[in-house]
Coordinates of C-alpha atoms in Angstrom, one line a residue:
M66 CA -11.5 -146.3 122.0
K67 CA -7.8 -148.3 122.1
E68 CA -8.9 -150.9 120.3
Q69 CA -11.0 -148.9 118.4
N70 CA -7.4 -147.8 116.8
D71 CA -6.0 -150.9 116.7
N72 CA -8.2 -152.3 114.7
Q73 CA -7.6 -149.0 112.3
E74 CA -3.6 -149.7 112.0
K75 CA -3.9 -153.4 111.5
V76 CA -6.7 -152.7 108.6
S77 CA -4.3 -150.2 107.0
K78 CA -1.6 -152.8 107.5
D79 CA -3.3 -155.3 105.8
E80 CA -4.3 -153.3 102.7
D81 CA -0.7 -152.2 102.5
S82 CA 0.6 -156.0 102.1
Q83 CA -2.6 -156.2 98.8
G84 CA -0.9 -153.5 97.6
F85 CA -3.2 -150.4 98.3
S86 CA -1.5 -147.2 99.4
T87 CA -3.9 -144.5 100.6
P88 CA -4.2 -141.6 97.6
A89 CA -2.1 -139.1 97.6
E90 CA -2.8 -135.2 98.4
P91 CA -3.3 -133.4 95.1
Q92 CA -0.4 -130.5 94.1
T93 CA -0.8 -127.4 93.9
T94 CA 0.0 -125.3 90.2
Q95 CA 3.1 -123.3 92.0
D96 CA 4.4 -127.3 93.4
T97 CA 4.1 -128.6 89.7
E98 CA 5.8 -125.5 88.5
K99 CA 8.4 -125.6 91.0
T100 CA 9.2 -129.2 90.0
Q101 CA 8.7 -129.1 86.4
A102 CA 11.0 -126.0 86.3
D103 CA 14.0 -128.0 88.4
S104 CA 14.3 -130.5 86.0
D105 CA 13.9 -128.3 82.8
P106 CA 17.7 -126.1 81.6
Q107 CA 19.0 -123.5 82.5
D108 CA 17.8 -121.4 79.4
V109 CA 14.4 -123.0 78.6
R110 CA 13.5 -121.3 82.5
E111 CA 14.6 -118.5 82.2
E112 CA 12.7 -118.1 79.6
R113 CA 9.9 -118.9 81.2
S114 CA 10.1 -116.9 84.0
E115 CA 9.3 -113.9 81.6
D116 CA 6.4 -115.1 80.3
S117 CA 5.0 -116.0 83.7
R118 CA 5.1 -112.0 84.6
K119 CA 2.3 -110.5 85.4
P120 CA 0.5 -108.1 82.9
G121 CA 1.9 -104.5 84.6
E122 CA 5.1 -106.4 85.8
V123 CA 8.1 -104.4 85.2
D124 CA 11.9 -106.7 85.9
D125 CA 14.4 -104.3 88.4
K126 CA 17.2 -104.9 86.5
N127 CA 16.0 -104.0 82.4
S128 CA 14.1 -101.0 84.1
A129 CA 17.7 -99.4 85.4
N130 CA 19.4 -100.0 82.0
N131 CA 16.0 -98.6 80.0
G132 CA 15.9 -95.3 82.7
N133 CA 20.1 -94.9 82.1
I134 CA 19.7 -94.8 78.4
K135 CA 16.7 -92.3 78.4
G136 CA 19.4 -90.3 81.0
K137 CA 22.4 -90.1 78.3
K138 CA 20.0 -89.4 75.1
G139 CA 18.4 -86.3 77.2
Y140 CA 21.9 -85.5 78.0
F141 CA 22.9 -85.3 74.7
A142 CA 20.0 -84.2 73.5
T143 CA 20.6 -81.2 75.8
V144 CA 24.0 -80.5 74.6
L145 CA 23.3 -81.3 70.9
K146 CA 20.8 -78.3 71.4
S147 CA 22.7 -76.1 73.9
K148 CA 23.8 -72.4 72.3
N149 CA 27.7 -73.3 73.6
F150 CA 27.5 -76.2 71.4
K151 CA 25.9 -74.7 68.4
Y152 CA 28.3 -71.6 68.5
G153 CA 31.2 -73.6 69.4
S154 CA 30.4 -76.6 66.2
V155 CA 30.4 -73.5 63.8
A156 CA 33.6 -72.3 64.9
M157 CA 35.8 -75.6 65.2
G158 CA 34.2 -76.4 61.7
T159 CA 35.2 -72.8 59.8
T160 CA 38.3 -73.1 61.4
I161 CA 38.8 -76.9 59.8
F162 CA 37.7 -75.3 57.1
L163 CA 39.5 -72.4 56.7
V164 CA 43.2 -74.6 57.5
V165 CA 41.8 -77.2 54.9
C166 CA 41.8 -74.1 52.4
A167 CA 45.1 -72.8 53.5
V168 CA 46.7 -75.8 53.4
I169 CA 45.5 -75.8 49.3
L170 CA 45.6 -72.6 48.7
S171 CA 49.4 -73.5 50.0
M172 CA 49.7 -76.4 47.5
I173 CA 48.1 -74.5 44.9
V174 CA 50.5 -71.7 45.0
D175 CA 53.6 -73.7 45.2
T176 CA 52.8 -75.6 42.6
L177 CA 52.5 -73.1 40.0
S178 CA 55.3 -70.8 41.3
E179 CA 56.7 -73.5 39.6
K180 CA 55.9 -72.9 36.7
Y181 CA 54.6 -69.5 36.6
Q182 CA 56.0 -66.3 39.1
L183 CA 53.8 -65.8 41.6
K184 CA 56.4 -64.6 43.9
L185 CA 56.7 -60.8 45.2
D186 CA 59.4 -58.6 44.8
L187 CA 60.1 -55.6 47.4
T188 CA 62.9 -54.9 47.1
S189 CA 63.3 -51.2 45.6
V190 CA 66.0 -52.6 42.7
K191 CA 64.0 -55.4 42.2
A192 CA 67.2 -57.4 42.9
F193 CA 64.5 -60.9 42.6
E194 CA 62.7 -59.8 39.3
L195 CA 64.1 -60.1 35.7
S196 CA 64.3 -56.7 34.0
D197 CA 61.7 -56.1 31.4
E198 CA 65.0 -56.2 29.1
S199 CA 65.6 -59.7 29.8
I200 CA 62.1 -61.4 29.7
D201 CA 61.8 -59.7 25.9
F202 CA 65.0 -61.4 24.9
L203 CA 63.8 -64.6 26.6
K204 CA 60.5 -65.3 24.5
T205 CA 62.3 -64.7 21.7
L206 CA 65.0 -67.1 22.2
D207 CA 64.7 -69.4 19.8
K208 CA 68.1 -71.7 20.1
A209 CA 68.0 -74.5 23.5
V210 CA 70.2 -73.4 26.0
E211 CA 71.2 -75.5 29.1
I212 CA 72.2 -74.0 32.7
D213 CA 73.9 -76.0 34.3
V214 CA 74.7 -75.4 38.2
L215 CA 76.8 -77.2 39.3
Q216 CA 76.0 -78.2 43.0
D217 CA 72.9 -80.0 44.8
E218 CA 70.0 -77.4 44.5
N219 CA 68.8 -77.7 48.1
T220 CA 72.6 -77.2 49.0
F221 CA 72.8 -74.1 46.1
K222 CA 69.6 -72.3 47.8
T223 CA 70.4 -72.2 51.2
K224 CA 73.8 -71.2 51.1
A225 CA 75.1 -68.1 53.3
G226 CA 75.8 -65.3 51.9
H227 CA 73.5 -64.2 48.4
T228 CA 73.4 -66.7 46.2
V229 CA 69.8 -66.9 47.0
Q230 CA 68.9 -63.9 44.9
V231 CA 70.6 -65.8 42.4
Y232 CA 69.1 -69.1 42.7
E233 CA 65.7 -66.9 42.8
I234 CA 66.5 -65.5 39.3
L235 CA 68.1 -68.4 37.5
K236 CA 64.4 -70.4 38.6
Q237 CA 63.2 -67.6 35.9
Y238 CA 64.8 -67.7 33.3
S239 CA 63.2 -71.6 32.7
S240 CA 59.6 -69.7 33.5
Y241 CA 60.4 -67.5 30.8
S242 CA 61.1 -69.2 28.3
S243 CA 60.8 -73.5 27.1
Q244 CA 63.8 -72.8 25.2
I245 CA 65.9 -72.8 28.9
K246 CA 66.4 -75.5 31.2
L247 CA 67.7 -75.8 34.2
N248 CA 69.9 -78.6 35.3
F249 CA 71.6 -78.8 39.4
V250 CA 74.3 -81.3 39.3
D251 CA 76.4 -82.4 41.8
V252 CA 80.0 -83.3 39.9
E253 CA 81.3 -84.9 43.2
K254 CA 78.2 -87.7 42.8
D255 CA 78.4 -87.5 39.1
P256 CA 82.3 -86.7 38.3
S257 CA 81.4 -87.6 34.6
Y258 CA 80.0 -84.6 33.9
A259 CA 83.9 -82.9 33.1
S260 CA 83.8 -84.9 30.3
K261 CA 81.3 -82.7 28.6
F262 CA 83.1 -79.9 28.4
P263 CA 87.1 -81.0 28.2
K264 CA 88.6 -77.6 27.5
Q265 CA 86.5 -76.1 30.4
K266 CA 88.2 -76.4 34.0
L267 CA 84.7 -76.7 36.2
E268 CA 84.8 -76.2 39.7
S269 CA 82.2 -76.5 42.2
D270 CA 79.8 -74.0 42.6
M271 CA 80.1 -72.8 38.3
I272 CA 77.5 -72.6 35.9
V273 CA 77.8 -73.6 32.6
L274 CA 75.8 -72.7 29.5
S275 CA 75.7 -74.5 26.6
S276 CA 73.8 -75.3 23.4
P277 CA 72.6 -78.5 22.6
S278 CA 73.5 -77.8 18.9
D279 CA 76.6 -76.8 18.5
E280 CA 79.7 -76.6 21.6
S281 CA 79.3 -73.5 22.4
C282 CA 80.0 -72.9 26.2
V283 CA 80.1 -70.3 28.8
T284 CA 81.1 -70.6 32.4
L285 CA 80.6 -68.5 35.3
S286 CA 82.2 -68.0 38.6
L287 CA 79.6 -67.4 42.1
R288 CA 82.3 -65.0 42.5
E289 CA 81.5 -63.1 38.4
L290 CA 78.1 -62.8 39.7
F291 CA 78.9 -59.9 42.3
D292 CA 80.6 -56.6 42.5
L293 CA 82.8 -56.3 45.7
E294 CA 84.9 -54.0 47.2
P295 CA 87.4 -54.3 50.3
A296 CA 85.3 -54.3 53.9
P297 CA 87.2 -51.8 56.7
D298 CA 87.7 -55.3 58.4
G299 CA 90.4 -56.2 55.1
S300 CA 87.7 -59.0 53.8
E301 CA 85.3 -58.4 50.7
R302 CA 81.4 -57.0 51.1
V303 CA 78.7 -57.4 48.1
T304 CA 78.1 -53.7 46.9
S305 CA 75.7 -55.3 44.0
S306 CA 74.4 -58.4 41.7
K307 CA 75.1 -58.5 38.1
A308 CA 73.7 -62.1 37.5
E309 CA 71.4 -61.2 35.7
S310 CA 73.3 -59.3 33.0
E311 CA 75.9 -62.0 33.5
I312 CA 73.6 -65.0 32.5
T313 CA 71.6 -63.3 30.3
S314 CA 75.0 -62.0 28.6
A315 CA 76.4 -65.7 28.4
I316 CA 72.9 -67.1 26.9
L317 CA 73.3 -64.2 24.6
N318 CA 77.3 -65.4 24.1
V319 CA 75.5 -69.0 23.4
I320 CA 73.8 -68.8 21.1
Q321 CA 75.1 -65.7 18.9
K322 CA 77.9 -66.1 16.5
D323 CA 78.3 -63.3 14.5
K324 CA 78.7 -60.7 17.6
P325 CA 79.9 -56.9 16.6
K326 CA 83.3 -56.0 16.8
V327 CA 84.7 -53.2 19.0
V328 CA 87.8 -52.0 18.7
F329 CA 90.2 -50.6 21.8
L330 CA 92.8 -48.6 20.7
N331 CA 96.2 -48.3 22.3
G332 CA 100.2 -47.2 21.9
Y333 CA 99.4 -43.7 23.1
E334 CA 98.7 -44.2 26.9
E335 CA 95.0 -44.9 26.4
E336 CA 93.2 -45.9 30.0
E337 CA 92.3 -49.6 30.2
M338 CA 89.2 -48.9 31.5
P339 CA 88.2 -53.1 32.0
E340 CA 84.7 -52.3 33.4
L341 CA 83.8 -51.0 29.5
K342 CA 85.1 -54.0 28.3
D343 CA 83.2 -56.4 30.3
L344 CA 80.0 -54.3 30.0
L345 CA 80.2 -55.1 26.1
D346 CA 81.3 -58.2 26.5
K347 CA 78.4 -59.1 29.0
N348 CA 76.3 -57.3 25.9
G349 CA 76.8 -60.0 23.4
Y350 CA 79.8 -58.0 21.5
E351 CA 83.4 -59.2 20.7
T352 CA 85.9 -56.6 22.2
H353 CA 89.2 -56.5 20.4
E354 CA 92.5 -54.3 21.7
V355 CA 94.7 -53.1 18.4
T356 CA 97.8 -50.2 18.6
I357 CA 97.2 -47.5 16.5
S358 CA 100.5 -46.9 16.2
T359 CA 101.7 -49.9 14.6
S360 CA 98.5 -51.4 12.8
D361 CA 95.5 -50.7 11.0
I362 CA 91.8 -51.1 12.9
P363 CA 90.4 -54.5 11.5
S364 CA 87.9 -53.5 8.6
D365 CA 84.7 -55.9 10.0
A366 CA 85.0 -53.8 13.3
K367 CA 81.5 -51.7 13.7
V368 CA 82.9 -49.2 16.3
V369 CA 86.2 -47.6 17.6
V370 CA 86.7 -46.6 21.1
I371 CA 89.5 -44.0 21.8
L372 CA 89.7 -43.6 25.6
A373 CA 92.0 -40.8 27.4
P374 CA 94.6 -40.7 25.3
D375 CA 97.7 -38.6 27.5
R376 CA 99.9 -38.0 24.8
D377 CA 98.7 -37.0 20.6
Y378 CA 98.6 -39.4 17.7
M379 CA 101.1 -39.4 15.4
K380 CA 99.8 -38.8 11.7
E381 CA 99.8 -41.7 10.6
S382 CA 97.7 -43.3 13.6
V383 CA 95.3 -40.2 12.8
E384 CA 95.3 -41.4 9.4
R385 CA 94.3 -45.1 10.2
I386 CA 91.1 -43.8 11.9
E387 CA 90.3 -42.0 9.0
K388 CA 90.6 -44.4 6.7
F389 CA 87.9 -46.4 8.6
L390 CA 85.5 -44.1 9.0
Y391 CA 86.1 -43.3 4.9
N392 CA 85.6 -47.5 4.5
D393 CA 86.5 -47.6 1.0
G394 CA 83.3 -44.4 0.7
N395 CA 80.9 -47.4 2.2
Y396 CA 80.8 -45.5 5.4
G397 CA 78.8 -47.1 8.1
K398 CA 81.6 -46.9 11.4
S399 CA 81.3 -45.2 14.6
V400 CA 84.3 -43.4 16.9
V401 CA 83.9 -43.2 20.2
Y402 CA 86.3 -40.4 22.1
A403 CA 86.0 -39.8 25.5
A404 CA 88.4 -36.9 26.7
N405 CA 91.1 -36.7 29.7
P406 CA 89.9 -33.7 30.5
Q407 CA 93.5 -32.3 32.4
T408 CA 95.1 -33.1 29.5
K409 CA 96.2 -30.0 27.4
S410 CA 95.8 -29.5 23.3
L411 CA 96.1 -33.1 21.6
S412 CA 95.9 -30.9 18.3
N413 CA 96.5 -33.8 15.3
L414 CA 93.9 -36.5 17.0
E415 CA 91.3 -33.3 17.8
S416 CA 91.6 -32.6 14.0
V417 CA 89.9 -35.5 13.2
F418 CA 86.8 -34.0 15.3
S419 CA 87.7 -30.5 14.0
K420 CA 86.9 -31.4 10.6
H421 CA 83.3 -32.5 11.5
G422 CA 82.6 -29.5 13.4
I423 CA 83.5 -30.7 17.3
K424 CA 86.3 -28.5 18.8
F425 CA 87.7 -29.0 22.4
E426 CA 88.1 -26.0 24.8
Q427 CA 90.9 -25.4 26.9
G428 CA 88.9 -26.0 30.1
I429 CA 86.7 -27.7 32.0
T430 CA 83.2 -27.4 32.8
F431 CA 81.1 -26.5 36.5
E432 CA 77.8 -26.4 37.8
T433 CA 76.6 -24.1 40.0
D434 CA 72.5 -25.4 39.7
A435 CA 72.2 -27.0 43.0
K436 CA 69.3 -29.8 41.7
A437 CA 71.8 -30.6 38.9
L438 CA 75.0 -31.9 41.3
L439 CA 74.8 -35.3 42.1
S440 CA 77.1 -34.0 45.5
N441 CA 76.5 -30.7 46.9
Q442 CA 80.3 -30.8 47.7
N443 CA 81.7 -31.0 44.3
C444 CA 80.3 -28.9 41.4
F445 CA 82.4 -30.7 38.5
S446 CA 80.2 -34.3 39.2
F447 CA 76.5 -33.5 37.9
F448 CA 73.9 -34.5 36.0
S449 CA 73.3 -33.7 32.1
N450 CA 70.4 -32.5 30.5
Y451 CA 68.8 -35.4 27.2
V452 CA 68.9 -33.2 24.4
N453 CA 69.2 -35.4 21.2
E454 CA 67.5 -38.7 20.9
A455 CA 69.7 -40.5 19.4
F456 CA 70.5 -43.3 21.8
T457 CA 67.6 -42.4 24.4
K458 CA 65.0 -44.6 23.1
G459 CA 65.6 -47.8 24.2
I460 CA 67.0 -47.0 27.6
K461 CA 63.8 -47.4 29.8
S462 CA 63.8 -45.0 32.1
T463 CA 65.1 -41.4 30.9
K464 CA 64.1 -39.8 34.5
V465 CA 67.4 -40.9 35.7
Q466 CA 70.3 -38.9 34.1
V467 CA 73.8 -39.0 32.5
C468 CA 76.5 -37.6 34.8
V469 CA 79.8 -36.9 33.2
P470 CA 81.6 -35.6 35.6
S471 CA 84.5 -32.7 35.5
P472 CA 84.1 -32.8 31.6
K473 CA 86.3 -31.0 28.9
T474 CA 84.0 -28.0 27.5
L475 CA 83.0 -28.9 24.3
Q476 CA 81.8 -26.4 21.8
V477 CA 79.8 -27.3 18.1
T478 CA 81.2 -25.6 15.1
D479 CA 79.0 -26.6 12.0
E480 CA 75.6 -27.2 13.4
S481 CA 74.7 -28.9 10.0
K482 CA 76.6 -31.8 10.7
V483 CA 76.9 -32.0 14.8
S484 CA 74.1 -32.2 17.7
V485 CA 74.2 -31.6 20.3
L486 CA 73.4 -35.0 23.1
M487 CA 73.7 -34.1 26.7
Q488 CA 74.5 -30.7 28.0
S489 CA 74.9 -29.3 31.6
S490 CA 72.3 -25.7 32.8
K491 CA 72.4 -22.4 32.4
E492 CA 73.9 -22.2 35.0
S493 CA 77.2 -23.3 34.1
G494 CA 80.6 -22.0 33.1
M495 CA 84.1 -23.0 31.8
M496 CA 86.9 -22.9 34.3
P497 CA 89.8 -22.6 32.7
L498 CA 92.9 -24.6 32.6
D499 CA 95.5 -22.0 32.4
R500 CA 93.7 -20.1 34.9
S501 CA 95.4 -18.0 38.0
D502 CA 95.9 -18.8 41.6
D503 CA 92.9 -16.3 42.4
W504 CA 90.7 -16.8 40.1
R505 CA 86.6 -18.0 41.1
I506 CA 83.4 -19.0 40.1
S507 CA 81.4 -16.4 40.2
Q508 CA 77.9 -15.0 38.4
D509 CA 79.9 -13.9 35.6
K510 CA 81.5 -16.8 34.7
L511 CA 77.9 -18.8 34.1
T512 CA 78.1 -19.6 30.2
G513 CA 75.9 -22.2 30.0
P514 CA 74.1 -24.8 29.1
I515 CA 78.0 -26.0 27.7
P516 CA 77.5 -29.6 26.1
T517 CA 79.1 -32.6 27.5
A518 CA 78.1 -34.4 24.7
L519 CA 77.8 -34.4 21.1
I520 CA 77.7 -36.7 18.0
S521 CA 78.6 -35.4 14.4
S522 CA 77.8 -37.8 11.6
F523 CA 78.9 -37.6 8.0
G524 CA 78.5 -39.4 4.9
K525 CA 75.8 -41.2 2.7
S526 CA 72.3 -40.4 3.6
Q527 CA 70.3 -42.7 6.2
D528 CA 68.6 -45.0 4.0
E529 CA 64.6 -45.5 4.7
K530 CA 64.5 -47.9 7.8
G531 CA 66.8 -44.9 9.5
S532 CA 70.3 -47.8 9.7
N533 CA 74.0 -46.4 9.7
D534 CA 74.8 -47.7 7.0
G535 CA 75.9 -45.3 4.5
K536 CA 76.8 -43.0 7.4
S537 CA 80.0 -42.2 10.1
R538 CA 79.9 -41.2 13.1
L539 CA 81.7 -39.4 16.1
V540 CA 80.3 -39.8 19.3
V541 CA 82.5 -36.8 21.9
F542 CA 82.5 -37.2 26.0
G543 CA 84.2 -34.5 27.6
S544 CA 85.3 -36.6 30.5
H545 CA 86.5 -40.5 30.3
V546 CA 85.2 -40.8 33.7
V547 CA 81.6 -41.3 32.1
A548 CA 82.9 -45.1 31.6
K549 CA 84.5 -45.5 35.6
R550 CA 83.2 -48.5 37.6
E551 CA 81.4 -46.8 39.9
L552 CA 79.3 -45.1 37.2
L553 CA 78.5 -48.2 35.2
E554 CA 77.5 -50.0 39.0
S555 CA 75.3 -47.1 40.2
T556 CA 71.6 -46.6 40.4
Y557 CA 71.6 -43.2 40.6
V558 CA 72.7 -42.3 36.9
N559 CA 71.4 -43.7 34.0
N560 CA 75.2 -44.6 32.3
S561 CA 75.7 -47.7 32.1
A562 CA 71.8 -47.8 30.0
Y563 CA 72.8 -45.1 28.3
L564 CA 76.3 -46.6 27.1
V565 CA 75.4 -49.5 26.3
N566 CA 72.0 -48.1 24.0
M567 CA 74.7 -45.9 22.6
F568 CA 76.7 -49.2 21.2
K569 CA 73.2 -50.6 19.9
V570 CA 73.0 -47.9 17.3
M571 CA 76.5 -47.7 16.5
S572 CA 76.6 -51.5 15.9
G573 CA 73.2 -51.5 13.7
N574 CA 72.4 -54.4 16.1
E575 CA 69.7 -52.8 17.7
S576 CA 66.8 -56.1 17.7
R577 CA 70.0 -58.0 18.8
R578 CA 71.6 -56.2 22.1
I579 CA 70.2 -56.0 25.5
S580 CA 70.7 -53.4 28.2
I581 CA 71.4 -55.2 31.5
E582 CA 72.8 -53.5 34.7
P583 CA 74.3 -53.9 37.9
K584 CA 71.5 -54.0 40.9
S585 CA 72.4 -52.5 44.1
L586 CA 72.2 -55.4 47.2
E587 CA 73.4 -52.6 49.4
A588 CA 71.0 -52.1 53.1
R589 CA 69.7 -47.9 52.8
Q590 CA 68.6 -46.3 55.8
L591 CA 65.4 -45.5 55.4
G592 CA 66.1 -41.4 56.7
I593 CA 63.2 -41.1 58.8
K594 CA 62.6 -38.5 61.2
S595 CA 62.0 -37.5 64.7
N596 CA 58.3 -36.8 64.3
D597 CA 57.7 -39.3 61.8
A598 CA 59.7 -41.7 64.5
N599 CA 57.1 -41.0 66.8
V600 CA 54.3 -41.2 65.1
I601 CA 54.9 -45.0 63.6
A602 CA 56.3 -45.4 67.2
A603 CA 52.9 -44.1 68.8
V604 CA 51.1 -46.8 66.1
F605 CA 53.0 -49.7 66.3
I606 CA 53.6 -49.4 70.9
I607 CA 49.9 -48.1 71.3
F608 CA 47.4 -48.2 68.5
V609 CA 48.2 -51.4 67.6
P610 CA 48.1 -53.4 70.7
G611 CA 45.3 -51.5 71.9
I612 CA 43.2 -52.4 69.0
V613 CA 44.4 -56.0 70.2
L614 CA 43.8 -56.1 73.3
L615 CA 39.6 -54.6 72.5
A616 CA 39.0 -57.4 70.6
C617 CA 40.6 -59.6 73.4
V618 CA 37.6 -58.2 75.6
L619 CA 35.0 -58.3 73.2
V620 CA 35.6 -61.7 72.4
L621 CA 36.0 -63.1 75.9
V622 CA 32.6 -60.9 76.9
R623 CA 30.8 -62.0 74.1
R624 CA 31.8 -65.4 75.1
K625 CA 30.4 -65.3 78.7
N626 CA 27.1 -64.5 77.6
L627 CA 26.7 -67.2 75.3

């Protein structure tokens, strides 16, 4: 056995030495793939690995990823189908839509408000709006006018006080007329602007109105645009705005060259009445003063005004007045006389009126009708009732009456010439100037109605157009107080509108005259009674908050049920 093994080893060695080898055992498929895989690149090996999967075999890593994706899709699908998302998305979409609409609407309104007047004025006197008189005037404006505010626009409109009212009024002028151009000029940055108006002394805050076609120019200061009165602390407070009155009148003055001339007579201690002159100046009239004791009345004057002289006129002065009325037989002139109720007979001056049917009694008219009294404590300050429409046709509202305080009692002696313009009620009478100390108002002294204003016309007949050419007029008021500042500026009486309209008619230029009245800016108490206050308190303290709270609860409950 041993020998046999040795022989086999010997044979094997001999074969090796002769180049023969023993056949190798055959390799399996796995061994072949492993050997090939070891020699392949990494990307090839990965691709081969994927291809070598058995049918139905799934990669664990990809399986996990697919599961996550399917889980997320399922979650989002669930969210999208939920009621919360449905109602929430609708609410959010609606909110975004409404916000966008609000922004767009605001932009549209801001744009349109620059061209059209879309703001709402809630003040009782419409202080931030132009009156119908100004609007109608602007629509017929046929001459270019520039309004220059000598300050930066942002500074001007944000200024303290009532300047914002002036700013809003100014913006409307250019809106209502293409002939108006509004500019804001900072004179500190543009000092050369002053060279355009060398005759004017310009200051910051001033308003300059001018016409590019000529050298006409009117300047207004901010102070001129308001009525001021002393306050208890020594300062001044604004009572009313004259912005519209001043600006419209300035425009009229710029474009108009043939202004009607109104002459105020002096020389016999007449009242000055600067407020009436200012009212006429601002409404396009040219006012002058004439000393009637030494000078004739200019022939080009349309109207003469006599305000409460304390002394009687000399005969020479009376003749000058009559000469003016006669006008070389052409007539067409007017005289306005406002009496001083405390002055006794002025025989020479009153003779001018007595010739034409007007008589002055030596007494003062009083009123006992409580509805007619301006003040419950003063029976001499009352409203007069309109009788004749001669001077009321151009007034915006005749529901507001004129106050002629403490008027001298007037009497008509020739009804063919004289018409009553205004009068007191039936419950009125006359208090004599020479009364005794024990004189008292009583029922038996009531003789009303009594005229408080009269008009007498004489001369040639009126033409078919109804103008005052060919007729002269005498207009008499029982008291000069009718033209006092307090009554001209008051919104409770119609004195300003009535007087301006009267001068329109008498000057024969109704088509070019406008009546602009001051607008009160004083705060007024509401005057709410205690019962009304309790109702208002209940509504805003209990009722309104209760509704809001109930709405909140309903919304909360509904959201929980979604």
